[in-house]
PDB file of C-alpha atoms in Angstrom:
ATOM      1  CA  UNK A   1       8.459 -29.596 -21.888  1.00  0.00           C
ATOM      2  CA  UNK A   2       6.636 -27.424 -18.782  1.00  0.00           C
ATOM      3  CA  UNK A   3       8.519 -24.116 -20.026  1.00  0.00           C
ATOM      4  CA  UNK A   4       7.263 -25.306 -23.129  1.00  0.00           C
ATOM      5  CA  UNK A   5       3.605 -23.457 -23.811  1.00  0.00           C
ATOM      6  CA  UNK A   6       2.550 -25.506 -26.373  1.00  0.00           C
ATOM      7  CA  UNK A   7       2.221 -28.482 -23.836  1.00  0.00           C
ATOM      8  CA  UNK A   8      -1.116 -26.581 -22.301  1.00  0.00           C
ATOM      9  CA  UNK A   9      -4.403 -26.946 -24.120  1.00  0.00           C
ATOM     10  CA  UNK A  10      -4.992 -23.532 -26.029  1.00  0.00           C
ATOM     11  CA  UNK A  11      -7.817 -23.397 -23.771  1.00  0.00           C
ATOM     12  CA  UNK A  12      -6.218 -24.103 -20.542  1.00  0.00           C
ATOM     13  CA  UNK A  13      -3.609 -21.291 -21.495  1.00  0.00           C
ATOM     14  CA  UNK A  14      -6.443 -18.892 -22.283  1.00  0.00           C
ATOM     15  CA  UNK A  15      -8.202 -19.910 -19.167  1.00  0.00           C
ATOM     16  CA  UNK A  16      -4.936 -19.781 -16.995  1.00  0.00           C
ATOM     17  CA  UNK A  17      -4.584 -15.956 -18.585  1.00  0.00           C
ATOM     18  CA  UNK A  18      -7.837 -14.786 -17.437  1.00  0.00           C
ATOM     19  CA  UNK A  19      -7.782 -16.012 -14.178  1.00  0.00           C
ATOM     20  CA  UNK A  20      -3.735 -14.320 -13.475  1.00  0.00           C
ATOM     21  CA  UNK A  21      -4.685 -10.820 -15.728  1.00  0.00           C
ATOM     22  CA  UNK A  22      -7.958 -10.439 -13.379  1.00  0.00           C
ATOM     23  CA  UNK A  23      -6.047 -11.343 -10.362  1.00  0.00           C
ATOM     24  CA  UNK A  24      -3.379  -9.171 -11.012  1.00  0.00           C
ATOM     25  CA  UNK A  25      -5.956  -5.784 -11.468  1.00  0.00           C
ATOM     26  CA  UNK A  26      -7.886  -7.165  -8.294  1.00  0.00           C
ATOM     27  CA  UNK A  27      -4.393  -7.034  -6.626  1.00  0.00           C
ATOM     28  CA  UNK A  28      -3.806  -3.681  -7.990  1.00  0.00           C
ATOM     29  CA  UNK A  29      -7.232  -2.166  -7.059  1.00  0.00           C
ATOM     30  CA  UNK A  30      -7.183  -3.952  -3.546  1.00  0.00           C
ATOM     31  CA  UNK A  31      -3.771  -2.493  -2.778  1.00  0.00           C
ATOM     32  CA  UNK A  32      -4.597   1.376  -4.101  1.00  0.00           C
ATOM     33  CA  UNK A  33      -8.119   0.852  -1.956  1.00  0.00           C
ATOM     34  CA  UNK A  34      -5.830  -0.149   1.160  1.00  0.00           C
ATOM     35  CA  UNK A  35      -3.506   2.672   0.609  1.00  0.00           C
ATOM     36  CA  UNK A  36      -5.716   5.267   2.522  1.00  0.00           C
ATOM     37  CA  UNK A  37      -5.404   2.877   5.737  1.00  0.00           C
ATOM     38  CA  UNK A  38      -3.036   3.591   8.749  1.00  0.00           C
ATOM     39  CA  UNK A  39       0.188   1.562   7.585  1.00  0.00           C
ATOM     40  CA  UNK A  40      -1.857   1.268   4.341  1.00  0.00           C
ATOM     41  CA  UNK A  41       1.473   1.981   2.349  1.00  0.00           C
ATOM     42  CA  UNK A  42       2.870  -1.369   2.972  1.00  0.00           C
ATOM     43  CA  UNK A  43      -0.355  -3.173   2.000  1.00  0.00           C
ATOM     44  CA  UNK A  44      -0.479  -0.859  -1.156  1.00  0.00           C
ATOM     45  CA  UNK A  45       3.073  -1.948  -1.935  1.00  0.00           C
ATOM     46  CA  UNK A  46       2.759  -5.578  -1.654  1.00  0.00           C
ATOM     47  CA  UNK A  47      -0.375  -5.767  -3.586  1.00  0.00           C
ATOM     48  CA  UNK A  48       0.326  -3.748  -5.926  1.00  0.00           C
ATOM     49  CA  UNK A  49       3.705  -5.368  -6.820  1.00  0.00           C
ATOM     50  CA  UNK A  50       1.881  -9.371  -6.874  1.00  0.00           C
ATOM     51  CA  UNK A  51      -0.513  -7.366  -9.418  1.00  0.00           C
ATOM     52  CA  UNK A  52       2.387  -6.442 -11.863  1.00  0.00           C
ATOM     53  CA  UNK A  53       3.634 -10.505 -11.108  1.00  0.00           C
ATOM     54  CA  UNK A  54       0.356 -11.595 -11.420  1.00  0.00           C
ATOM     55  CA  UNK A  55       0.027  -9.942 -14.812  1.00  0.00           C
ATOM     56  CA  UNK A  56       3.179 -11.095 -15.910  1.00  0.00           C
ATOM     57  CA  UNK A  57       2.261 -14.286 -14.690  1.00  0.00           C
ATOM     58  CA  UNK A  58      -0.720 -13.911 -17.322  1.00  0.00           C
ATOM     59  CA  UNK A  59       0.790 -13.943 -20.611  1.00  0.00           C
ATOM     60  CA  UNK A  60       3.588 -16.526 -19.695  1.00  0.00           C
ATOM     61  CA  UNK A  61       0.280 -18.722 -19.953  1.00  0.00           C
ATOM     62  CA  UNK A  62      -0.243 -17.204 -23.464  1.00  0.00           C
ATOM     63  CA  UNK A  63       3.697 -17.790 -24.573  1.00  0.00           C
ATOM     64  CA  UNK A  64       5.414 -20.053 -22.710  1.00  0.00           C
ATOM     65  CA  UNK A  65       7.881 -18.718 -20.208  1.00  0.00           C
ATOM     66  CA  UNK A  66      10.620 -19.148 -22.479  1.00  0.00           C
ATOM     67  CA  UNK A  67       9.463 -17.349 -24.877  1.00  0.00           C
ATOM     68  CA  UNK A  68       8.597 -14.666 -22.486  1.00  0.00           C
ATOM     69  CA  UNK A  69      12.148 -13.996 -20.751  1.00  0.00           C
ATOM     70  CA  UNK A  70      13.461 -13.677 -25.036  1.00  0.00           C
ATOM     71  CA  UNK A  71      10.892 -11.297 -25.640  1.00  0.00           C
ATOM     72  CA  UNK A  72      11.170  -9.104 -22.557  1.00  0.00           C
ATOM     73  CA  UNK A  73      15.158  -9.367 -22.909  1.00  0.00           C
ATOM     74  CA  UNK A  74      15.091  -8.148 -26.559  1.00  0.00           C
ATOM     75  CA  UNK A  75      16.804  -4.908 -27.198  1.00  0.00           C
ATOM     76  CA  UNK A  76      13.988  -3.120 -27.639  1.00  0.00           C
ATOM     77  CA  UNK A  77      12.531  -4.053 -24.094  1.00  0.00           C
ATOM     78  CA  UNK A  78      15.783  -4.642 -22.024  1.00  0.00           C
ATOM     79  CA  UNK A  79      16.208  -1.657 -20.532  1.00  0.00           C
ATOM     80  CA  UNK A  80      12.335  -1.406 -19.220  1.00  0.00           C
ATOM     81  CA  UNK A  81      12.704  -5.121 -18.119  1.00  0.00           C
ATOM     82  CA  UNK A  82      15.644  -4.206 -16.087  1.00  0.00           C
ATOM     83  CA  UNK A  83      13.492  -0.758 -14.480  1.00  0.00           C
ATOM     84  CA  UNK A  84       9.923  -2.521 -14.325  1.00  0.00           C
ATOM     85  CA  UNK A  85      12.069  -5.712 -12.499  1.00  0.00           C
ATOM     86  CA  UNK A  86      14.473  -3.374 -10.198  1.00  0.00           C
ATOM     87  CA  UNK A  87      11.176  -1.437  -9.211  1.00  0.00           C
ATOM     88  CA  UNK A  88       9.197  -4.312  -7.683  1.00  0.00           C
ATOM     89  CA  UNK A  89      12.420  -5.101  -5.648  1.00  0.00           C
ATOM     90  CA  UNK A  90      12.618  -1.231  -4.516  1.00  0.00           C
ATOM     91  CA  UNK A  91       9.344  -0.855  -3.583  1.00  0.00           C
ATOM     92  CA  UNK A  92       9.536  -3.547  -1.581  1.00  0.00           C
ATOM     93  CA  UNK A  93      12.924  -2.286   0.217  1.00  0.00           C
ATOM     94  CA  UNK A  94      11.599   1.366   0.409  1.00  0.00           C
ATOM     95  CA  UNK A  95       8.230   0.195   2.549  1.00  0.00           C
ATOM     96  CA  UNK A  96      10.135  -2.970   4.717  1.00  0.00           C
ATOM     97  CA  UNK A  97      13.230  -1.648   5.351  1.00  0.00           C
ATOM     98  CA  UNK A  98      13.949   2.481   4.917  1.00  0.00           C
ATOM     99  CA  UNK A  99      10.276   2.926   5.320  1.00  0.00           C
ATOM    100  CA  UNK A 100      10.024   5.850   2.882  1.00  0.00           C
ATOM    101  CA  UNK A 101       6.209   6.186   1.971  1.00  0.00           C
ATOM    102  CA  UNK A 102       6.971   8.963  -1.098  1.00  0.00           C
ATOM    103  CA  UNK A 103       9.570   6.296  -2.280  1.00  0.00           C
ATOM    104  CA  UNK A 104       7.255   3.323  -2.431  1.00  0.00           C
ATOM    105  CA  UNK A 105       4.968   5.004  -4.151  1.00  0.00           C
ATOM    106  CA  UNK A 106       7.315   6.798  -6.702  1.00  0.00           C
ATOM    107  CA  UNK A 107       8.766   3.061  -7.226  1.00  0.00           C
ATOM    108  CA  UNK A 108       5.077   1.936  -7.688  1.00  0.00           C
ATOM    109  CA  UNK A 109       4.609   4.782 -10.520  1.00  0.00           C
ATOM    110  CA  UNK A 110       8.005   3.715 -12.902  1.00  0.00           C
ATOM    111  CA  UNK A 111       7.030  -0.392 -12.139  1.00  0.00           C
ATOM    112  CA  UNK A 112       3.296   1.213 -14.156  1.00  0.00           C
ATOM    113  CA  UNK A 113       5.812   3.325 -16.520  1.00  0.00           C
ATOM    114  CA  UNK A 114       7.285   0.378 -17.196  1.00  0.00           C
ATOM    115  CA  UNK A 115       5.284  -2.097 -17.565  1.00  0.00           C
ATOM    116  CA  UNK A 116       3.619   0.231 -20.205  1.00  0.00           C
ATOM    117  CA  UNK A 117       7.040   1.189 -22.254  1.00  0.00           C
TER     118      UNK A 117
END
């Protein structure tokens, strides 16, 4: 029963929401704040992706994981699962291994686009 929500207090899965939703905008902010550093790109990248985990982190807490994976798999939200998913891995490659700055961040831009659809 751990994939199971209903196993956590309804209090412990509020709780456990707060605390990964304002991680995941500290993340965020942290990483656009470090983007104006030299080599700030990579820093940018990385935080801003755990921010996007982190907030998808947050309502796992709020559903259950299970019911999570059905709901972003639906349909309806497949094919912006698929982009917001494939983005966090590209931005990643574009800043750690072709090191392409204008990529990262366009990558960055459709995980928010995505996230949002």
């Amino acid at each position: 029963k751990v994939l199971d929500a209903s196993t956590l207090s309804f209090g412990t899965r509020v709780r456990w929401f707060a605390i990964c939703f304002v991680a995941g905008i500290v993340c965020s902010i942290l990483g656009t704040a470090l983007l104006w550093l030299p080599k700030g790109i990579k820093l940018f990248a990385v935080f801003y992706t755990l921010g996007n985990i982190a907030a998808l982190a947050s309502t796992c807490f709020l559903m259950g994981p299970v019911k999570q994976l059905k709901a972003m798999f639906e349909p309806k939200r497949l094919i912006a699962t698929v982009v917001m998913l494939l983005c966090l891995v590209l931005t990643l490659c574009a800043v750690f291994w072709w090191n392409k700055k204008g990529l990262a961040v366009l990558f960055c831009i459709l995980q928010f686009l995505a996230m949002t659809w």
